[in-house]
Short mmCIF file of C-alpha atoms in Angstrom, two decimals:
data_model
loop_
_atom_site.label_atom_id
_atom_site.label_comp_id
_atom_site.label_asym_id
_atom_site.label_seq_id
_atom_site.Cartn_x
_atom_site.Cartn_y
_atom_site.Cartn_z
CA MET A 1 0.64 146.53 23.05
CA SER A 2 1.93 149.40 20.59
CA HIS A 3 -1.06 152.03 19.96
CA ARG A 4 1.21 153.77 17.29
CA ILE A 5 0.04 153.20 13.76
CA PRO A 6 1.72 150.29 11.64
CA VAL A 7 3.58 151.28 8.49
CA GLY A 8 5.86 149.57 6.03
CA LEU A 9 9.27 150.38 3.95
CA VAL A 10 9.74 148.68 0.88
CA GLY A 11 13.47 149.55 -0.11
CA VAL A 12 15.21 149.70 3.16
CA THR A 13 18.91 149.13 1.92
CA GLY A 14 19.08 152.29 -0.32
CA TYR A 15 19.89 155.63 1.09
CA THR A 16 16.28 157.08 1.22
CA GLY A 17 15.52 153.64 3.12
CA MET A 18 18.18 154.10 5.38
CA GLU A 19 17.11 157.82 6.13
CA LEU A 20 13.36 156.94 6.64
CA ALA A 21 14.33 154.32 9.22
CA ARG A 22 16.50 156.85 11.17
CA LEU A 23 13.51 159.18 11.15
CA LEU A 24 11.04 156.59 11.94
CA ALA A 25 13.30 155.30 14.77
CA ARG A 26 12.02 158.12 16.90
CA HIS A 27 8.56 158.95 15.36
CA PRO A 28 6.05 159.29 18.44
CA GLY A 29 2.88 157.79 16.47
CA LEU A 30 4.17 155.46 13.74
CA GLU A 31 5.86 152.08 14.23
CA LEU A 32 7.87 150.48 11.43
CA VAL A 33 6.38 146.82 11.34
CA ARG A 34 7.61 145.94 7.76
CA ALA A 35 10.76 146.50 6.57
CA THR A 36 11.69 144.43 3.30
CA SER A 37 14.75 143.95 0.93
CA ARG A 38 15.13 141.24 -1.58
CA SER A 39 18.96 141.18 -1.00
CA GLU A 40 19.31 141.65 2.92
CA ALA A 41 15.87 139.53 4.18
CA GLY A 42 16.70 137.61 6.92
CA LYS A 43 18.54 140.12 8.94
CA THR A 44 17.44 143.06 11.18
CA LEU A 45 17.70 146.63 10.63
CA GLY A 46 20.32 147.01 13.60
CA ASP A 47 22.06 144.43 11.72
CA LEU A 48 21.99 146.75 8.68
CA TYR A 49 22.56 150.09 10.65
CA PRO A 50 24.39 149.73 13.85
CA GLY A 51 23.71 153.42 14.65
CA LEU A 52 19.90 152.57 15.03
CA GLY A 53 21.25 150.42 18.23
CA GLY A 54 19.37 151.00 21.41
CA PHE A 55 16.35 152.10 19.44
CA PRO A 56 13.44 149.36 19.37
CA ILE A 57 13.40 149.79 15.69
CA ALA A 58 17.05 147.77 15.50
CA ASP A 59 14.82 144.70 16.37
CA CYS A 60 12.46 145.03 13.35
CA PRO A 61 13.05 141.92 10.91
CA VAL A 62 13.87 142.66 7.26
CA SER A 63 11.82 140.24 4.91
CA GLN A 64 10.95 139.66 1.17
CA PRO A 65 8.40 142.05 0.00
CA ASP A 66 5.21 140.60 -0.12
CA VAL A 67 1.97 142.87 -1.02
CA ASP A 68 -0.54 140.70 0.86
CA ASP A 69 1.51 140.58 3.78
CA LEU A 70 2.12 144.37 3.68
CA ALA A 71 -1.64 145.13 3.29
CA GLU A 72 -2.34 142.85 5.98
CA ALA A 73 0.00 144.69 8.61
CA CYS A 74 0.28 148.22 7.90
CA ALA A 75 -1.99 151.17 7.59
CA LEU A 76 0.82 153.01 4.84
CA VAL A 77 3.69 151.66 3.24
CA PHE A 78 6.71 153.99 1.82
CA LEU A 79 7.96 152.37 -1.53
CA ALA A 80 11.66 153.53 -1.65
CA VAL A 81 12.77 151.50 -4.82
CA PRO A 82 13.74 152.91 -8.06
CA HIS A 83 10.76 154.09 -10.86
CA GLY A 84 9.41 151.10 -12.70
CA THR A 85 9.79 148.89 -9.67
CA ALA A 86 7.22 151.02 -7.71
CA MET A 87 4.38 151.35 -9.96
CA ASP A 88 3.14 147.88 -9.82
CA MET A 89 3.25 147.60 -6.05
CA ALA A 90 1.73 150.73 -5.72
CA ALA A 91 -1.27 149.79 -7.82
CA ALA A 92 -1.45 146.36 -5.81
CA LEU A 93 -1.48 148.12 -2.52
CA VAL A 94 -4.07 150.91 -3.33
CA ALA A 95 -6.52 148.58 -4.52
CA LYS A 96 -6.13 146.57 -1.06
CA GLY A 97 -7.10 149.93 0.59
CA VAL A 98 -3.42 150.92 2.05
CA LYS A 99 -2.06 154.22 2.09
CA VAL A 100 1.15 154.92 -0.25
CA VAL A 101 3.72 157.55 -0.25
CA ASP A 102 5.96 156.56 -3.22
CA LEU A 103 9.76 158.04 -3.60
CA SER A 104 10.06 157.21 -7.05
CA ALA A 105 9.13 159.04 -10.15
CA ASP A 106 6.32 156.75 -11.13
CA PHE A 107 3.36 158.86 -10.28
CA ARG A 108 4.76 162.28 -9.84
CA ILE A 109 4.21 163.44 -13.77
CA ASN A 110 0.60 163.86 -14.97
CA SER A 111 1.09 162.71 -18.06
CA ALA A 112 1.65 159.04 -19.08
CA GLU A 113 3.21 160.15 -22.59
CA THR A 114 5.60 162.56 -20.69
CA TYR A 115 6.77 159.89 -18.13
CA ALA A 116 7.24 157.46 -21.12
CA GLN A 117 9.52 160.15 -22.95
CA TRP A 118 11.48 161.12 -20.12
CA TYR A 119 11.92 157.44 -18.49
CA GLY A 120 11.98 155.65 -21.52
CA LEU A 121 9.23 153.19 -19.73
CA GLU A 122 5.35 153.09 -20.54
CA HIS A 123 3.50 153.57 -17.26
CA ARG A 124 1.44 150.53 -16.77
CA HIS A 125 -0.91 152.19 -14.55
CA PRO A 126 -1.92 155.65 -15.93
CA GLU A 127 -5.60 155.55 -14.01
CA LEU A 128 -3.78 156.09 -10.94
CA LEU A 129 -2.00 159.20 -12.17
CA PRO A 130 -5.19 161.73 -11.66
CA ASP A 131 -5.39 160.73 -8.12
CA ALA A 132 -1.97 160.86 -7.45
CA VAL A 133 -1.40 163.79 -5.13
CA PHE A 134 2.31 165.92 -5.49
CA GLY A 135 3.57 165.65 -2.21
CA LEU A 136 4.82 169.44 -1.35
CA PRO A 137 3.37 170.00 2.00
CA GLU A 138 3.61 173.66 1.52
CA PHE A 139 1.45 174.01 -1.08
CA ASN A 140 -0.60 170.50 -1.20
CA ALA A 141 -1.67 169.94 2.44
CA LYS A 142 -4.96 169.47 2.27
CA ASP A 143 -5.16 167.31 -0.90
CA ILE A 144 -1.84 165.36 0.88
CA ALA A 145 -4.34 164.61 3.84
CA GLY A 146 -7.04 163.29 1.60
CA ALA A 147 -4.92 161.28 -0.57
CA GLN A 148 -4.28 157.46 -0.66
CA LEU A 149 -1.24 157.42 -3.28
CA VAL A 150 1.06 160.41 -2.76
CA ALA A 151 3.84 161.09 -5.26
CA ASN A 152 6.97 162.09 -3.06
CA PRO A 153 8.75 164.99 -4.87
CA GLY A 154 12.29 164.70 -6.26
CA CYS A 155 14.77 166.30 -4.41
CA TYR A 156 16.27 168.74 -7.02
CA PRO A 157 12.36 169.52 -7.83
CA THR A 158 11.87 170.58 -4.24
CA SER A 159 14.81 173.03 -4.20
CA ALA A 160 14.00 174.81 -7.39
CA ILE A 161 10.03 174.55 -6.80
CA LEU A 162 10.39 176.19 -3.27
CA GLY A 163 12.89 178.64 -4.67
CA LEU A 164 10.72 179.93 -7.60
CA ALA A 165 7.25 179.43 -6.71
CA PRO A 166 6.28 182.85 -5.18
CA ALA A 167 7.85 184.88 -7.79
CA LEU A 168 6.07 183.19 -10.14
CA ARG A 169 2.68 183.29 -8.49
CA GLU A 170 2.69 186.74 -8.25
CA SER A 171 3.95 187.54 -11.84
CA LEU A 172 7.03 189.27 -10.55
CA VAL A 173 9.30 187.35 -13.09
CA LEU A 174 8.70 186.33 -16.76
CA THR A 175 7.77 182.98 -17.52
CA GLN A 176 10.54 182.80 -20.35
CA GLY A 177 14.08 182.45 -20.13
CA ILE A 178 14.34 180.89 -16.52
CA VAL A 179 17.43 178.78 -16.02
CA ILE A 180 17.70 176.46 -13.22
CA ASP A 181 21.52 175.66 -12.02
CA SER A 182 21.38 172.85 -9.26
CA LYS A 183 24.31 170.75 -7.55
CA SER A 184 23.95 167.70 -5.43
CA GLY A 185 25.56 165.66 -3.38
CA THR A 186 26.92 162.06 -4.21
CA THR A 187 23.69 160.27 -2.18
CA GLY A 188 21.44 162.12 -5.02
CA SER A 189 22.69 159.20 -7.23
CA GLY A 190 21.31 156.35 -5.02
CA ARG A 191 23.29 153.84 -3.30
CA LYS A 192 23.88 151.34 -6.09
CA PRO A 193 28.01 151.11 -6.98
CA SER A 194 28.72 153.04 -10.06
CA VAL A 195 32.11 154.12 -11.04
CA GLY A 196 31.03 157.82 -11.54
CA ALA A 197 30.03 157.76 -7.58
CA LEU A 198 33.51 156.21 -6.43
CA TYR A 199 35.37 158.38 -4.02
CA CYS A 200 38.41 158.90 -6.29
CA GLU A 201 36.11 159.83 -9.01
CA VAL A 202 33.92 162.79 -6.84
CA ALA A 203 36.54 163.88 -4.40
CA ASP A 204 38.57 167.02 -5.36
CA SER A 205 36.39 167.66 -8.36
CA PHE A 206 33.08 168.93 -9.78
CA ARG A 207 31.16 168.27 -12.79
CA ALA A 208 28.23 169.00 -14.63
CA TYR A 209 25.81 165.66 -15.92
CA ASN A 210 22.69 165.33 -17.74
CA LEU A 211 22.57 168.72 -19.16
CA GLY A 212 19.38 169.28 -20.97
CA ARG A 213 18.19 166.15 -20.45
CA HIS A 214 17.75 165.36 -16.57
CA ARG A 215 14.71 163.48 -15.79
CA HIS A 216 13.64 165.77 -13.30
CA THR A 217 13.03 168.58 -15.86
CA PRO A 218 9.16 167.60 -16.67
CA GLU A 219 8.43 167.36 -13.07
CA ILE A 220 9.83 170.87 -12.21
CA GLU A 221 7.93 172.45 -15.49
CA GLN A 222 4.65 170.62 -14.48
CA GLU A 223 4.64 172.11 -11.05
CA LEU A 224 5.86 175.52 -11.54
CA GLY A 225 3.53 175.87 -14.60
CA ARG A 226 0.80 174.98 -12.05
CA VAL A 227 2.01 177.77 -9.79
CA ALA A 228 2.42 180.32 -12.60
CA GLY A 229 -1.05 179.26 -14.11
CA THR A 230 0.81 178.55 -17.86
CA GLU A 231 2.68 176.15 -19.31
CA LEU A 232 6.48 176.94 -19.12
CA THR A 233 9.83 175.47 -20.15
CA VAL A 234 12.83 175.90 -18.06
CA SER A 235 16.53 175.19 -18.81
CA PHE A 236 17.41 172.68 -15.57
CA ASN A 237 21.16 171.86 -15.12
CA THR A 238 22.83 169.69 -13.01
CA HIS A 239 26.25 169.23 -11.45
CA LEU A 240 27.76 166.95 -8.92
CA LEU A 241 29.31 168.09 -5.96
CA PRO A 242 31.92 166.24 -3.92
CA ILE A 243 30.12 166.11 -0.62
CA ASN A 244 27.94 163.71 0.66
CA ARG A 245 24.16 165.18 1.10
CA GLY A 246 22.42 168.57 -0.01
CA ILE A 247 21.61 170.22 -2.83
CA LEU A 248 21.98 174.15 -3.84
CA SER A 249 19.94 175.21 -6.61
CA THR A 250 20.62 178.72 -8.33
CA SER A 251 17.68 179.94 -10.39
CA TYR A 252 17.74 182.88 -12.93
CA CYS A 253 14.64 184.59 -13.86
CA GLN A 254 13.97 188.09 -15.78
CA LEU A 255 12.17 190.34 -13.72
CA ALA A 256 8.92 192.11 -14.53
CA ASP A 257 8.75 195.50 -15.55
CA GLY A 258 8.39 197.78 -12.43
CA VAL A 259 9.09 195.11 -10.07
CA GLY A 260 11.89 195.76 -7.54
CA ALA A 261 13.86 194.37 -4.38
CA GLU A 262 11.00 195.31 -1.91
CA ASP A 263 8.21 193.55 -3.97
CA VAL A 264 10.19 190.20 -4.21
CA ARG A 265 11.06 190.07 -0.23
CA ARG A 266 7.41 190.80 0.21
CA ALA A 267 6.34 188.15 -1.83
CA TYR A 268 8.53 185.54 -0.49
CA THR A 269 7.99 186.26 3.20
CA ASP A 270 4.32 186.34 2.83
CA ALA A 271 4.14 183.34 1.02
CA TYR A 272 6.14 181.37 3.51
CA ALA A 273 4.95 183.38 6.53
CA ASN A 274 3.32 180.18 7.97
CA CYS A 275 5.85 177.85 6.69
CA PRO A 276 8.09 176.64 9.54
CA TRP A 277 10.38 174.44 7.41
CA VAL A 278 11.09 177.55 4.62
CA ARG A 279 13.67 180.20 6.10
CA VAL A 280 13.65 183.36 3.61
CA LEU A 281 17.19 184.51 4.61
CA PRO A 282 17.76 188.17 5.38
CA GLU A 283 18.78 190.65 2.64
CA GLY A 284 22.21 189.95 2.00
CA LYS A 285 22.82 186.59 3.55
CA LEU A 286 22.95 183.71 1.23
CA PRO A 287 22.03 179.82 2.37
CA GLU A 288 24.98 177.00 2.56
CA VAL A 289 23.94 173.45 2.43
CA ARG A 290 26.11 172.79 5.83
CA HIS A 291 22.96 174.84 7.48
CA VAL A 292 20.34 172.35 6.39
CA ARG A 293 21.95 168.97 6.79
CA GLY A 294 19.91 166.58 8.23
CA THR A 295 16.79 168.91 8.37
CA MET A 296 13.47 169.63 6.47
CA PHE A 297 14.67 173.09 6.24
CA CYS A 298 14.80 174.93 2.90
CA ASP A 299 16.69 178.19 2.97
CA ILE A 300 16.27 180.95 0.33
CA GLY A 301 18.46 183.74 -0.43
CA LEU A 302 17.37 186.44 -2.51
CA VAL A 303 19.21 188.58 -4.89
CA VAL A 304 17.72 191.20 -7.09
CA ASP A 305 20.20 192.50 -9.81
CA PRO A 306 19.35 195.68 -11.30
CA ARG A 307 21.97 195.98 -13.73
CA THR A 308 20.68 192.61 -15.34
CA GLY A 309 16.92 193.12 -14.42
CA ARG A 310 17.00 189.85 -13.00
CA LEU A 311 16.08 187.67 -9.59
CA ILE A 312 18.57 185.35 -8.52
CA VAL A 313 17.33 182.76 -6.21
CA VAL A 314 19.63 180.58 -4.27
CA SER A 315 17.68 177.70 -2.24
CA VAL A 316 19.33 174.92 -0.44
CA ILE A 317 17.82 171.52 1.06
CA ASP A 318 19.31 168.16 2.27
CA ASN A 319 18.46 166.12 -0.66
CA LEU A 320 17.86 162.90 1.80
CA CYS A 321 15.54 164.26 4.55
CA ARG A 322 13.76 167.25 2.97
CA GLY A 323 14.26 166.30 -0.73
CA ALA A 324 13.08 162.39 -0.16
CA SER A 325 12.71 160.51 3.07
CA GLY A 326 11.75 163.49 5.52
CA GLN A 327 9.63 164.99 3.26
CA ALA A 328 7.78 161.20 2.75
CA LEU A 329 7.70 161.05 6.32
CA ALA A 330 5.97 164.90 6.55
CA ASN A 331 3.50 163.24 3.88
CA ALA A 332 2.42 160.37 6.00
CA ASN A 333 1.94 162.47 9.01
CA LEU A 334 -0.73 164.49 7.06
CA MET A 335 -2.28 161.01 5.47
CA LEU A 336 -2.43 159.42 8.88
CA GLU A 337 -3.74 162.55 10.71
CA GLN A 338 -0.45 162.80 12.82
CA PRO A 339 1.14 166.33 13.59
CA LEU A 340 2.84 167.49 10.46
CA ASP A 341 6.22 167.81 12.01
CA ALA A 342 5.94 164.44 13.92
CA GLY A 343 9.28 162.89 14.07
CA LEU A 344 10.93 165.57 12.04
CA ASP A 345 11.62 168.43 14.70
CA LEU A 346 15.46 167.88 13.68
CA ALA A 347 18.37 170.01 14.26
CA PRO A 348 21.08 170.18 11.72
CA LEU A 349 23.63 167.49 11.71
CA VAL A 350 26.40 170.02 11.37
CA PRO A 351 26.43 173.75 13.09
#
């Protein structure tokens, strides 16, 4: 009999579910005992993902989602389903004493009114919002460890928050006029077919989308405001890259009076000195998405522009691993008293 902790995964057929299955296949302390999909029930994970062949997880059957069955079989459940779909299942599982890591946006935003404004949907379980912990391990590890419900951060917010937090915490930059220019690979839009994500629409092109109205904006403002100790407004702008996975965010901020390059570099190296997944690159080096592909790393490059008085921060992550499934697994590790990096000691998928 396995001594590993049983976990469940609702929504195994999306890209985040697929990535979680990949990571759980080699986890030493967690065992995937329930994988659900309404459209693929009756198959096994090996049927869906032949790359899992040779791993015991390939034999895991895919079933219809059933809260009672999940609660009876699992100590923790990952919800890799769209916003709106997750909130009722999360509430039902929490009521049954099951720990939940929600990869949707349903519990990331503290205000039910703000959630409704940006997502066009009334929050049906606002009573859970005060207890939901924002799952960014570098900042909230202690609260995550004691949580029953963790809201897994979005991919864009992960790159932006990690990139800007040290500067805002140390008041090295002004809170006004922050611009975050982010680019994502196509997996960021999910696996559901759409014309805009077709190969011929994406390949050999580059375009902006949802300017001024991207739904990750309030999440970024909420968490950066918490770090800065004041409410703030950012200009968050998104673009689609003709690549599968990866996010590159370039953030522009006005330096506070008297702040120089040495102050900035010291703040970042100090802030992430004990954070093995955040790599502050040496002066003169800028990060690339290929160097973090398939990993938990967030690589950060810093440029102080004395001519304009600006700090320019370039932060890159893999949107599927660090920006979604890998981060969800790190949160589960904390919640289940596993080593933070269990199952996440990953080399880049490409050099």
